[in-house]
């Protein structure tokens, strides 16, 4: 990018609304070039009300594409994934089957439904 002396720090924590904002940012090279650092609280599967009619599989694919496109413009410098990795073990965490499987989780079992990433 062409980040100049007027570059900015952007912090997004908007409970699922980040996806529409990030898509708009990615659509505008001028805006992307003004961002020095980006700090986003990501909510996998959640989205703005207007997008709730989109099937979950398509919504997840769109969200992954946004994260992949962010990597084309920025370097990840930190996240809360490591500190949040606690695993999903229904046999011990939910003996009465009272908790649901995370929408997205790693092969090791920890949920990735909400985390923060810094670029």
XYZ file of N, CA and C in Angstrom:
357
model
N 0.809 -1.195 0.000
C 0.000 0.000 0.000
C 0.847 1.252 0.000
N 0.187 2.350 -0.080
C 0.844 3.660 -0.129
C 0.534 4.451 1.132
N 0.648 3.821 2.281
C 0.304 4.492 3.523
C 1.200 5.708 3.741
N 0.564 6.830 3.873
C 1.296 8.073 4.020
C 1.238 8.607 5.429
N 1.588 9.868 5.609
C 1.642 10.460 6.946
C 0.272 10.586 7.607
N -0.810 10.475 6.830
C -2.145 10.602 7.407
C -2.816 9.237 7.583
N -2.028 8.196 7.703
C -2.614 6.875 7.866
C -3.280 6.761 9.234
N -4.245 5.846 9.337
C -5.067 5.762 10.544
C -5.070 4.352 11.119
N -5.487 4.270 12.377
C -5.730 3.004 13.058
C -7.239 2.792 13.055
N -7.700 1.636 12.604
C -9.128 1.326 12.567
C -9.397 0.171 13.516
N -10.399 0.351 14.373
C -10.805 -0.703 15.296
C -12.288 -0.990 15.057
N -12.602 -2.258 14.769
C -13.991 -2.654 14.540
C -14.408 -3.683 15.578
N -15.476 -3.384 16.278
C -16.097 -4.323 17.215
C -17.582 -4.056 17.137
N -18.224 -4.639 16.102
C -19.626 -4.298 15.846
C -20.526 -5.528 15.714
N -20.176 -6.575 16.459
C -21.037 -7.739 16.680
C -21.674 -8.322 15.418
N -20.868 -8.606 14.416
C -21.347 -9.197 13.176
C -21.455 -8.199 12.040
N -21.525 -6.931 12.368
C -21.603 -5.890 11.340
C -20.269 -5.617 10.669
N -19.197 -6.227 11.194
C -17.863 -5.981 10.635
C -17.750 -6.475 9.193
N -18.520 -7.492 8.829
C -18.360 -8.075 7.493
C -18.730 -7.092 6.391
N -19.838 -6.380 6.544
C -20.240 -5.390 5.542
C -19.224 -4.256 5.475
N -18.739 -3.808 6.634
C -17.752 -2.728 6.665
C -16.450 -3.167 5.994
N -16.004 -4.368 6.312
C -14.757 -4.863 5.721
C -14.879 -5.038 4.203
N -16.031 -5.513 3.731
C -16.212 -5.636 2.279
C -16.158 -4.272 1.605
N -16.746 -3.264 2.227
C -16.701 -1.902 1.678
C -15.270 -1.370 1.673
N -14.538 -1.589 2.755
C -13.139 -1.159 2.801
C -12.320 -1.824 1.703
N -12.513 -3.130 1.534
C -11.748 -3.875 0.534
C -12.101 -3.479 -0.892
N -13.256 -2.881 -1.071
C -13.675 -2.452 -2.406
C -13.059 -1.114 -2.795
N -12.386 -0.456 -1.864
C -11.857 0.879 -2.132
C -10.358 0.934 -1.817
N -9.536 0.887 -2.855
C -8.085 0.925 -2.656
C -7.634 2.176 -1.912
N -8.293 3.306 -2.172
C -7.908 4.546 -1.494
C -8.046 4.398 0.022
N -9.175 3.840 0.471
C -9.376 3.665 1.909
C -8.372 2.666 2.486
N -8.183 1.553 1.813
C -7.221 0.545 2.278
C -5.835 1.161 2.428
N -5.457 1.998 1.486
C -4.123 2.609 1.515
C -3.947 3.617 2.647
N -5.036 4.061 3.265
C -4.914 5.012 4.366
C -4.850 4.329 5.731
N -5.062 3.025 5.765
C -5.103 2.304 7.044
C -3.717 1.775 7.400
N -3.210 2.248 8.508
C -1.910 1.780 9.000
C -2.077 0.484 9.780
N -3.027 0.461 10.701
C -3.292 -0.735 11.491
C -4.797 -0.975 11.548
N -5.154 -2.245 11.613
C -6.558 -2.647 11.638
C -6.729 -3.678 12.740
N -7.682 -3.441 13.603
C -7.950 -4.315 14.746
C -9.426 -4.695 14.654
N -9.715 -5.988 14.433
C -11.094 -6.416 14.179
C -11.500 -7.537 15.127
N -12.637 -7.365 15.768
C -13.255 -8.471 16.499
C -14.155 -9.175 15.492
N -13.827 -10.418 15.200
C -14.489 -11.199 14.168
C -15.548 -12.100 14.801
N -16.732 -12.127 14.192
C -17.818 -12.998 14.644
C -18.190 -13.909 13.479
N -17.655 -15.109 13.486
C -17.908 -16.041 12.400
C -19.371 -16.490 12.445
N -20.035 -16.365 11.312
C -21.437 -16.770 11.210
C -22.424 -15.660 11.494
N -22.033 -14.681 12.298
C -22.941 -13.553 12.577
C -22.794 -12.525 11.477
N -23.829 -11.749 11.262
C -23.796 -10.759 10.198
C -24.870 -9.708 10.428
N -24.882 -8.714 9.565
C -25.899 -7.674 9.632
C -27.273 -8.281 9.342
N -28.312 -7.668 9.852
C -29.676 -8.198 9.725
C -30.070 -8.481 8.276
N -29.674 -7.630 7.358
C -30.059 -7.818 5.962
C -29.469 -9.078 5.344
N -28.384 -9.577 5.906
C -27.726 -10.746 5.352
C -28.137 -12.048 6.036
N -29.048 -11.981 6.983
C -29.461 -13.190 7.693
C -30.187 -14.177 6.791
N -30.723 -13.702 5.670
C -31.417 -14.589 4.736
C -30.456 -15.414 3.892
N -29.186 -15.050 3.903
C -28.175 -15.799 3.150
C -27.934 -17.122 3.874
N -27.965 -18.248 3.152
C -27.710 -19.541 3.809
C -26.375 -19.537 4.546
N -26.322 -20.239 5.673
C -25.148 -20.221 6.538
C -23.872 -20.623 5.789
N -23.920 -21.662 4.968
C -22.724 -22.101 4.248
C -22.179 -20.980 3.370
N -23.046 -20.301 2.645
C -22.622 -19.190 1.786
C -22.092 -18.032 2.616
N -22.737 -17.766 3.736
C -22.286 -16.694 4.633
C -20.875 -16.977 5.137
N -20.625 -18.223 5.551
C -19.290 -18.603 6.028
C -18.255 -18.475 4.914
N -18.590 -18.902 3.714
C -17.662 -18.790 2.589
C -17.333 -17.328 2.295
N -18.339 -16.454 2.340
C -18.106 -15.019 2.117
C -17.194 -14.447 3.192
N -17.396 -14.867 4.437
C -16.584 -14.348 5.533
C -15.139 -14.820 5.413
N -14.940 -16.047 5.013
C -13.576 -16.551 4.811
C -12.898 -15.783 3.687
N -13.635 -15.485 2.617
C -13.053 -14.702 1.515
C -12.619 -13.322 1.985
N -13.403 -12.698 2.853
C -13.020 -11.388 3.397
C -11.705 -11.511 4.167
N -11.584 -12.524 5.010
C -10.347 -12.708 5.773
C -9.160 -12.971 4.844
N -9.376 -13.743 3.801
C -8.303 -14.008 2.838
C -7.893 -12.734 2.107
N -8.860 -11.911 1.743
C -8.547 -10.657 1.051
C -7.825 -9.675 1.973
N -8.159 -9.664 3.248
C -7.442 -8.802 4.191
C -5.967 -9.177 4.235
N -5.685 -10.463 4.145
C -4.289 -10.925 4.148
C -3.517 -10.430 2.935
N -4.215 -10.133 1.855
C -3.546 -9.601 0.659
C -3.067 -8.169 0.873
N -3.674 -7.468 1.821
C -3.362 -6.054 2.060
C -2.584 -5.807 3.350
N -2.723 -6.711 4.303
C -2.136 -6.495 5.623
C -1.435 -7.759 6.106
N -0.540 -7.589 7.066
C 0.108 -8.711 7.738
C -0.544 -8.882 9.104
N -0.849 -10.102 9.479
C -1.392 -10.367 10.810
C -0.262 -10.210 11.819
N -0.499 -9.385 12.832
C 0.520 -9.169 13.861
C 0.092 -9.711 15.219
N -1.143 -10.160 15.323
C -1.597 -10.742 16.577
C -3.044 -11.165 16.503
N -3.424 -12.035 17.421
C -4.821 -12.454 17.518
C -5.067 -13.010 18.913
N -6.331 -13.237 19.215
C -6.688 -13.836 20.501
C -6.933 -15.327 20.357
N -6.669 -15.895 19.200
C -6.920 -17.323 18.993
C -6.127 -18.195 19.953
N -4.865 -17.878 20.142
C -4.045 -18.704 21.030
C -4.554 -18.673 22.475
N -4.923 -17.508 22.939
C -5.373 -17.434 24.338
C -6.768 -18.022 24.506
N -7.520 -18.115 23.419
C -8.882 -18.630 23.508
C -8.964 -20.129 23.247
N -7.856 -20.750 22.887
C -7.944 -22.174 22.532
C -8.135 -23.007 23.781
N -9.317 -23.455 23.907
C -9.664 -24.220 25.096
C -10.262 -25.567 24.720
N -10.593 -25.755 23.467
C -11.141 -27.020 23.013
C -12.631 -27.143 23.254
N -13.215 -28.009 22.499
C -14.634 -28.318 22.662
C -14.723 -29.800 22.948
N -15.026 -30.121 24.179
C -15.073 -31.507 24.627
C -16.445 -31.772 25.241
N -17.427 -32.097 24.413
C -18.797 -32.227 24.926
C -18.954 -33.283 26.008
N -18.154 -34.337 25.965
C -18.301 -35.386 26.968
C -17.933 -34.898 28.368
N -17.009 -33.944 28.467
C -16.649 -33.426 29.795
C -17.229 -32.040 30.054
N -17.325 -31.201 29.012
C -17.832 -29.836 29.198
C -19.351 -29.800 29.318
N -20.002 -30.755 28.703
C -21.471 -30.746 28.639
C -22.017 -32.146 28.911
N -21.806 -32.668 30.087
C -22.236 -34.048 30.330
C -23.736 -34.266 30.126
N -24.517 -33.220 30.286
C -25.976 -33.357 30.091
C -26.391 -32.902 28.693
N -25.378 -32.748 27.798
C -25.612 -32.328 26.411
C -26.341 -30.979 26.346
N -25.938 -30.072 27.223
C -26.608 -28.781 27.307
C -25.917 -27.681 26.498
N -24.778 -28.001 25.874
C -24.127 -26.981 25.050
C -24.034 -27.477 23.612
N -23.997 -26.533 22.698
C -24.001 -26.881 21.286
C -22.594 -26.796 20.715
N -22.379 -27.540 19.653
C -21.098 -27.536 18.972
C -20.851 -26.160 18.367
N -19.632 -25.619 18.482
C -19.334 -24.325 17.855
C -19.566 -24.404 16.344
N -20.050 -23.327 15.768
C -20.310 -23.275 14.333
C -19.057 -23.590 13.532
N -17.933 -23.009 13.959
C -16.647 -23.251 13.312
C -15.644 -23.582 14.401
N -14.886 -24.661 14.202
C -13.837 -24.990 15.158
C -12.694 -25.673 14.430
N -11.537 -25.655 15.058
C -10.358 -26.275 14.460
C -10.433 -27.785 14.631
N -9.539 -28.481 13.969
C -9.508 -29.934 14.112
C -9.178 -30.331 15.552
N -8.521 -29.451 16.289
C -8.234 -29.702 17.693
C -9.418 -29.444 18.593
N -10.453 -28.832 18.054
C -11.696 -28.669 18.787
C -11.997 -27.300 19.344
N -11.065 -26.324 19.270
C -11.444 -25.059 19.887
C -12.234 -24.193 18.920
N -13.268 -23.563 19.466
C -14.193 -22.765 18.669
C -13.555 -21.492 18.151
N -13.973 -21.130 16.952
C -13.476 -19.896 16.327
C -14.640 -18.981 15.973
N -15.694 -19.017 16.763
C -16.855 -18.205 16.443
C -16.645 -16.729 16.726
N -15.741 -16.409 17.652
C -15.439 -15.000 17.951
C -13.988 -14.905 18.376
N -13.262 -14.025 17.702
C -11.866 -13.776 18.060
C -11.479 -12.418 17.531
N -10.358 -11.934 18.005
C -9.852 -10.634 17.562
C -8.567 -10.866 16.786
N -8.413 -10.113 15.702
C -7.196 -10.205 14.907
C -6.697 -8.788 14.649
N -5.386 -8.637 14.734
C -4.751 -7.342 14.480
C -3.859 -7.441 13.267
N -3.976 -6.450 12.398
C -3.159 -6.367 11.173
C -2.285 -5.146 11.245
